Short mmCIF file of C-alpha atoms in Angstrom, two decimals:
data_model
loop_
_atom_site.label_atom_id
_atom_site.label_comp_id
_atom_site.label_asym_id
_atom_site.label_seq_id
_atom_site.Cartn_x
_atom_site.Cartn_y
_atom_site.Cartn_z
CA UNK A 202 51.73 -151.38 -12.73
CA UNK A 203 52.44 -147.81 -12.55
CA UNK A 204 48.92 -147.68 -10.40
CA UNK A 205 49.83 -150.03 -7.98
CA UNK A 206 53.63 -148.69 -7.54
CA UNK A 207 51.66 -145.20 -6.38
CA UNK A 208 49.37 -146.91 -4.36
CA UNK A 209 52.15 -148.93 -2.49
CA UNK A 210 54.51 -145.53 -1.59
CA UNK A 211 51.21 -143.76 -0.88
CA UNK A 212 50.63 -145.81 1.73
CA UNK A 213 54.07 -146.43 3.08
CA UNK A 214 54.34 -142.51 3.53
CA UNK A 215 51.11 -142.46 4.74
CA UNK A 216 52.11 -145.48 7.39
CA UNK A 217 55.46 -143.42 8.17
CA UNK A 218 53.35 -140.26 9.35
CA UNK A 219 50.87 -142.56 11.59
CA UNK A 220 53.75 -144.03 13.36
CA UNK A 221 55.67 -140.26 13.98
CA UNK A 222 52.23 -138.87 14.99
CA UNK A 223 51.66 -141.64 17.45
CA UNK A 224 55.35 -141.36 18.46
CA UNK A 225 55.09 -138.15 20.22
CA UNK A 226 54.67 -138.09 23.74
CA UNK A 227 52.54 -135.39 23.84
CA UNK A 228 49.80 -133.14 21.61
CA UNK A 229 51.30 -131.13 18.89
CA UNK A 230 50.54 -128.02 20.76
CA UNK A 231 52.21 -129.24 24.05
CA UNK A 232 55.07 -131.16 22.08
CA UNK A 233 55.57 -127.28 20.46
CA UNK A 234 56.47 -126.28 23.87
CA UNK A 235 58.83 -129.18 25.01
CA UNK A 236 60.75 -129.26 21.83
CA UNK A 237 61.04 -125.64 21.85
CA UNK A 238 62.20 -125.75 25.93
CA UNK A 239 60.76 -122.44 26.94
CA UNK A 240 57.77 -121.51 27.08
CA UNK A 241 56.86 -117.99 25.36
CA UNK A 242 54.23 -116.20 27.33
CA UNK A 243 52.78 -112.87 26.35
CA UNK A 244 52.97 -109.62 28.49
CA UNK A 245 52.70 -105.54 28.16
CA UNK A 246 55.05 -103.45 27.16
CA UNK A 247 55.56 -101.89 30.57
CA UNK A 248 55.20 -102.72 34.29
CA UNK A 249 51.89 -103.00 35.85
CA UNK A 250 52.88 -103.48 39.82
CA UNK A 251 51.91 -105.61 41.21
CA UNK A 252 51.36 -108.24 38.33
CA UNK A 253 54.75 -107.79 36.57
CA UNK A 254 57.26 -105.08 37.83
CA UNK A 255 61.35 -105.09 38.52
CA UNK A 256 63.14 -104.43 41.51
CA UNK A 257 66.15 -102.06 42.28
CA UNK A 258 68.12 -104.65 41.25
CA UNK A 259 66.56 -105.68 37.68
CA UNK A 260 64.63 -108.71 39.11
CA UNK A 261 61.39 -109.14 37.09
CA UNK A 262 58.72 -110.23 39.55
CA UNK A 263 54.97 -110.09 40.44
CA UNK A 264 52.02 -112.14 40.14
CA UNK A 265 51.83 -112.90 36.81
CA UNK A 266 55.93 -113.38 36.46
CA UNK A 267 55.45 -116.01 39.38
CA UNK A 268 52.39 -117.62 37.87
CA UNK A 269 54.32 -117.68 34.22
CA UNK A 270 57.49 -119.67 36.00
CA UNK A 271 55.47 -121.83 37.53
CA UNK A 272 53.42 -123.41 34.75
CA UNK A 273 57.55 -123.86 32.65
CA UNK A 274 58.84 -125.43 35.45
CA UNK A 275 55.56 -127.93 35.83
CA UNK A 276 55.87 -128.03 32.15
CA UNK A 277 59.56 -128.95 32.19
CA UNK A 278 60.83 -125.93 30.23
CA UNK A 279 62.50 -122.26 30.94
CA UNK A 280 60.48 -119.44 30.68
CA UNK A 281 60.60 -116.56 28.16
CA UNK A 282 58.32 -113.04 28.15
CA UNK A 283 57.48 -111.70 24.91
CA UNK A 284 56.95 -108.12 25.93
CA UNK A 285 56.81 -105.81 22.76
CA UNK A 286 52.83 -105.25 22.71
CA UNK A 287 51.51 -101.63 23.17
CA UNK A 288 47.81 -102.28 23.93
CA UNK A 289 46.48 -105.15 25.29
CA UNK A 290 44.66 -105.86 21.94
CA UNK A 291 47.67 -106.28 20.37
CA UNK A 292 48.49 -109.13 22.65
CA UNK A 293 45.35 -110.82 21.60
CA UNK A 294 46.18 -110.71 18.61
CA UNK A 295 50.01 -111.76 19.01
CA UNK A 296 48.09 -114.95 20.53
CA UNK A 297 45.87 -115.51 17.37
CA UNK A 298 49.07 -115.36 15.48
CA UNK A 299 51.12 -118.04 17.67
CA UNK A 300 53.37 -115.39 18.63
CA UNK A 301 53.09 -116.76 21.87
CA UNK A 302 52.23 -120.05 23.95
CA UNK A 303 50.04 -118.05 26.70
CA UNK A 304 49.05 -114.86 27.61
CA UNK A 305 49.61 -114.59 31.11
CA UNK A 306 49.51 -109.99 31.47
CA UNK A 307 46.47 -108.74 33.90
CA UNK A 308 44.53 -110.24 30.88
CA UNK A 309 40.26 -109.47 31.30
CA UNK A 310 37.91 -112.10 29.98
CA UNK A 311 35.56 -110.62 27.68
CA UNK A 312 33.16 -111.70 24.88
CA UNK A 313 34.52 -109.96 22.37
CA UNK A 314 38.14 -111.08 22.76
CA UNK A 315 36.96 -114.68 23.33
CA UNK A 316 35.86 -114.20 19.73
CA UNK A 317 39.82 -114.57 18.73
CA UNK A 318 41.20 -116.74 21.64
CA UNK A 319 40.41 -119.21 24.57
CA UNK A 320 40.57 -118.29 27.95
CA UNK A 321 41.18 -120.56 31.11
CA UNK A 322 38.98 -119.84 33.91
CA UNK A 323 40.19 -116.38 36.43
CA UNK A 324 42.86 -116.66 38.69
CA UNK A 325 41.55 -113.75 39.99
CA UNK A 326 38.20 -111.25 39.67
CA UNK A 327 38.60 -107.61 40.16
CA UNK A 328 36.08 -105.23 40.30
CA UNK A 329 35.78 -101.68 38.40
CA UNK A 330 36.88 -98.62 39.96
CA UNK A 331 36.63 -94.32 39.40
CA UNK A 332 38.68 -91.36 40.15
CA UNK A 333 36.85 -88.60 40.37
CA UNK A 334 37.46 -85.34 39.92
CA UNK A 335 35.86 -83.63 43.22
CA UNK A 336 35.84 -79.91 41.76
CA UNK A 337 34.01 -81.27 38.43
CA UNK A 338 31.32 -82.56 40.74
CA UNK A 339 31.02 -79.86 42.54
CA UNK A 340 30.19 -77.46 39.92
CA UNK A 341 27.71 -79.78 38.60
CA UNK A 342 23.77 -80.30 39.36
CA UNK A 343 23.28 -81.35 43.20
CA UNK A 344 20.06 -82.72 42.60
CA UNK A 345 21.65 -85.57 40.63
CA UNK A 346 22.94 -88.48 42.07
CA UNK A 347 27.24 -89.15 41.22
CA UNK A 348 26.31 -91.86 38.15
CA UNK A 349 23.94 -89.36 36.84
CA UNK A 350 26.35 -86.81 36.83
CA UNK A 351 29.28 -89.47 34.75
CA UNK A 352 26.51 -90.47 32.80
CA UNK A 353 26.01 -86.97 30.97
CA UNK A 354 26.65 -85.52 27.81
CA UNK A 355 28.66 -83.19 29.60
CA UNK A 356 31.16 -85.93 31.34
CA UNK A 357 34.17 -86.94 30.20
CA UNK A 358 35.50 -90.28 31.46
CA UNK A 359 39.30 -90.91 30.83
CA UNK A 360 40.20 -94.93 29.77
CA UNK A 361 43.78 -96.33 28.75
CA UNK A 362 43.07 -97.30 25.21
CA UNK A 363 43.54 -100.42 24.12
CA UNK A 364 42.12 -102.14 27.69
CA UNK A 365 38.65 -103.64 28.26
CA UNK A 366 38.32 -100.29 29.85
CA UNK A 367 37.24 -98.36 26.39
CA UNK A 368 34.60 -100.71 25.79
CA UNK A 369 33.41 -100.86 29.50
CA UNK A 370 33.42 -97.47 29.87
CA UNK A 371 30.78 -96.73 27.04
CA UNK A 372 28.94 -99.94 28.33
CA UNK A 373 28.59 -97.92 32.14
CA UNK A 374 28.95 -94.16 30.60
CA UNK A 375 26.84 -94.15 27.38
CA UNK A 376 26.04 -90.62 27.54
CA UNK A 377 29.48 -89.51 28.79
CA UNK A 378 32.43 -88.77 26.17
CA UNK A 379 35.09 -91.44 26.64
CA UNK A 380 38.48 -90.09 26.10
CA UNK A 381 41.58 -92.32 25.48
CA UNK A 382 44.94 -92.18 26.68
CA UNK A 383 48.06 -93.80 26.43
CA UNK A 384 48.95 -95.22 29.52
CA UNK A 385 46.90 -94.80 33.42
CA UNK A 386 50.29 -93.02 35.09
CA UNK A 387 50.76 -90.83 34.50
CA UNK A 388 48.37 -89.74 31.63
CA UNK A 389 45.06 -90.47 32.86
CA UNK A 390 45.46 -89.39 36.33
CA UNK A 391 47.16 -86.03 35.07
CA UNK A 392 44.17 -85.89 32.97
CA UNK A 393 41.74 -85.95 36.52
CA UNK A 394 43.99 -84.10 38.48
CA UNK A 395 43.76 -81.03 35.99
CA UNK A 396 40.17 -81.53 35.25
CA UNK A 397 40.37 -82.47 32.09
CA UNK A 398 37.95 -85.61 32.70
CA UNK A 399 35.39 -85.70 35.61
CA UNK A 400 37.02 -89.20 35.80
CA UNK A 401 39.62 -92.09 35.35
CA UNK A 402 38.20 -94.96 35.21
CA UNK A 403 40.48 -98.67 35.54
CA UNK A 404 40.06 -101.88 37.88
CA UNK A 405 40.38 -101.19 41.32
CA UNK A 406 44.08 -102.01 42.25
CA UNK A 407 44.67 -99.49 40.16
CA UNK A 408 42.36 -97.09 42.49
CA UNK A 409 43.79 -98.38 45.35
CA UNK A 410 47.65 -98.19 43.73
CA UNK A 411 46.98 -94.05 44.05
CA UNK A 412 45.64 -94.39 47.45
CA UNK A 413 48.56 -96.02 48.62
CA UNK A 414 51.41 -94.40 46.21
CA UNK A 415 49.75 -90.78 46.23
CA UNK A 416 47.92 -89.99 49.71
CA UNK A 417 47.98 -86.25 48.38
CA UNK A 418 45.70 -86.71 45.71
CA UNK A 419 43.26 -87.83 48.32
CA UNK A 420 42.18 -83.62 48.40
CA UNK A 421 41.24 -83.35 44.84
CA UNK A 422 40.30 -87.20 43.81
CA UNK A 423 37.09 -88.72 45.21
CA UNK A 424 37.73 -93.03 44.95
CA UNK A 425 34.83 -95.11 44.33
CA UNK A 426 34.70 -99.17 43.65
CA UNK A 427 32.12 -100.29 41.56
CA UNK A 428 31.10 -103.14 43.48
CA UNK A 429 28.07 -104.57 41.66
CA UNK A 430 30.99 -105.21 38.42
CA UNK A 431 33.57 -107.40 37.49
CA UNK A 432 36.37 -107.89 36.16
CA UNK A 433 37.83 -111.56 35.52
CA UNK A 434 41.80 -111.43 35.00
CA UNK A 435 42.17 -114.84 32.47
CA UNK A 436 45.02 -116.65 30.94
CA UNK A 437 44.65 -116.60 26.90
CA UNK A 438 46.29 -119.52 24.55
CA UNK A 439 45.07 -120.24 20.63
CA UNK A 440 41.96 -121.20 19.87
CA UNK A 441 43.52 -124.62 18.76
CA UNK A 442 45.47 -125.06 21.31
CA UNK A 443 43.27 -127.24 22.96
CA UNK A 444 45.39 -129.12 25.25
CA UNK A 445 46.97 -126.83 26.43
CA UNK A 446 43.90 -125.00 27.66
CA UNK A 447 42.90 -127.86 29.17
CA UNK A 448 46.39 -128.57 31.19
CA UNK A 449 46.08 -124.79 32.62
CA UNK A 450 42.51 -125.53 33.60
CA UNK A 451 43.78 -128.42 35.59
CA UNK A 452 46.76 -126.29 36.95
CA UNK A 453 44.52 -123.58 38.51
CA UNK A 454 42.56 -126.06 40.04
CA UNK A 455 45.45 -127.99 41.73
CA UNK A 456 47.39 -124.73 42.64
CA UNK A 457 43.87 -123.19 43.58
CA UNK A 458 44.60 -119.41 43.72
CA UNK A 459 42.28 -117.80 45.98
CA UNK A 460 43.93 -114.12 45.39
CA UNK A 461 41.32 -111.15 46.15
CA UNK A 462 42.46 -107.60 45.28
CA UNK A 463 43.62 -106.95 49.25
CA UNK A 464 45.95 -110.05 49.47
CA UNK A 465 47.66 -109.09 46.13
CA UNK A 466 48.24 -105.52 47.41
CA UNK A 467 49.22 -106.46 51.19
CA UNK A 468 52.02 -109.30 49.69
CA UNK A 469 53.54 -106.25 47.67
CA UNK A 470 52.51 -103.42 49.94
CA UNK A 471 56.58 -101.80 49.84
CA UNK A 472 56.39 -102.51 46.05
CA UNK A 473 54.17 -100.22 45.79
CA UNK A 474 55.11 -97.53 47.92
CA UNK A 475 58.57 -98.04 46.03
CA UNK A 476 57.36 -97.26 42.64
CA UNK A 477 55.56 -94.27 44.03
#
């Protein structure tokens, strides 16, 4: 009797939980999200114009900020950036712990951090760029050609730890000494300017961000963009949240975002020259 008694509220619990999983309206990690109302997206510590930057007034804008608002409101809920990470590989792993719904933070698609999390496809593909120092070159070897000169024992090429950059860097530069720093601006670009490293080495809006913010540097920094590289900019969620990777797959097809590195940059041209 006692058997049977078990076996009955067994399966009444058991029938209870089939009818509130099948009474959600959506996938547990989409019904997270609406029952929550906000969405909790992932971002840097600091600015990094023009993907996420404020104004004179306060106002937090840029690509990615625009991007982030766009999926809540499609998703029906507010919006709310979780910005305490130092490195970038501490947002992928605020992701792996559900700190977050999305990383949405000039994010780069690479093997190794696809390891830990899923990415949607790029909203936009940058390629790899190099400040270089032009009075290191010119007191090395003229024979050699400017990659044979980075790629030396004797080269030191600057990287903002924590990025892809570090592990790109010694991918392109095994020979050269890879030295980290704490941030691009001012650290790295001090670091060039004084000589320290033969050169800085980040994506190319961030080449093109000195150009444009720091004409005077033009005398004692040679630019170069790596055009046979790239680097894919991704949105990152959980690995289980399936669903969800699946509805921002379908949103970056809809809203199609055909950004290249010179749109981005013309659209917040006085941005730019603001922060500089």
């Amino acid at each position: 009797m006692n058997r049977k008694l078990f076996l009955l509220v067994l399966l009444s619990v058991l029938s209870l939980l089939s009818v509130q999983a099948w009474g959600q309206d959506y996938p547990p990690d989409i019904q997270r999200i609406t029952d929550r109302g906000k969405l909790i997206v992932a971002m840097y510590v600091n600015d990094i114009p023009p993907f996420y930057m404020h104004d004179e007034k306060g106002t937090f804008y840029g690509l990615d900020v625009e991007l982030a608002t766009d999926i809540a409101a499609k998703l029906g809920v507010e919006v709310e950036f979780k910005r305490d990470y130092k490195t970038f590989s501490d947002i992928v792993d605020g992701i792996v712990r559900h700190e977050a719904d999305v990383a949405i933070t000039l994010l780069s698609r690479t093997l190794e951090r696809a390891k830990k999390v899923r990415f949607t496809r790029p909203y936009i593909i940058l390629r790899q760029g190099l400040l270089i120092s032009r009075i290191r070159i010119a007191q090395r070897e003229r024979q050699l050609t400017l990659m044979e000169i980075l790629n030396d024992s004797g080269s030191e090429i600057g990287v903002k730890a924590g990025t892809s950059y570090v592990a790109f860097a010694k991918q392109r530069f095994p020979r050269a000494v890879v030295r980290e720093y704490p941030e691009w601006d001012p650290d790295i670009i001090a670091a060039v300017l004084k000589g320290d490293v033969i050169a800085a080495f980040h994506d190319e809006i961030e080449i093109k961000k000195v150009v444009i913010g720091k004409p005077e540097t033009a005398l004692h920094l040679q630019t170069v963009v790596l055009k046979d590289t790239e680097d894919p900019i991704a949105m990152a969620v959980p690995r289980d949240s399936t669903h969800l990777l699946s509805w921002l797959e379908l949103y970056l097809e809809t809203v199609n975002p055909d950004w290249t590195t010179d749109k981005l940059l013309k659209k917040y041209s006085k941005s730019l020259q603001k922060e500089n």
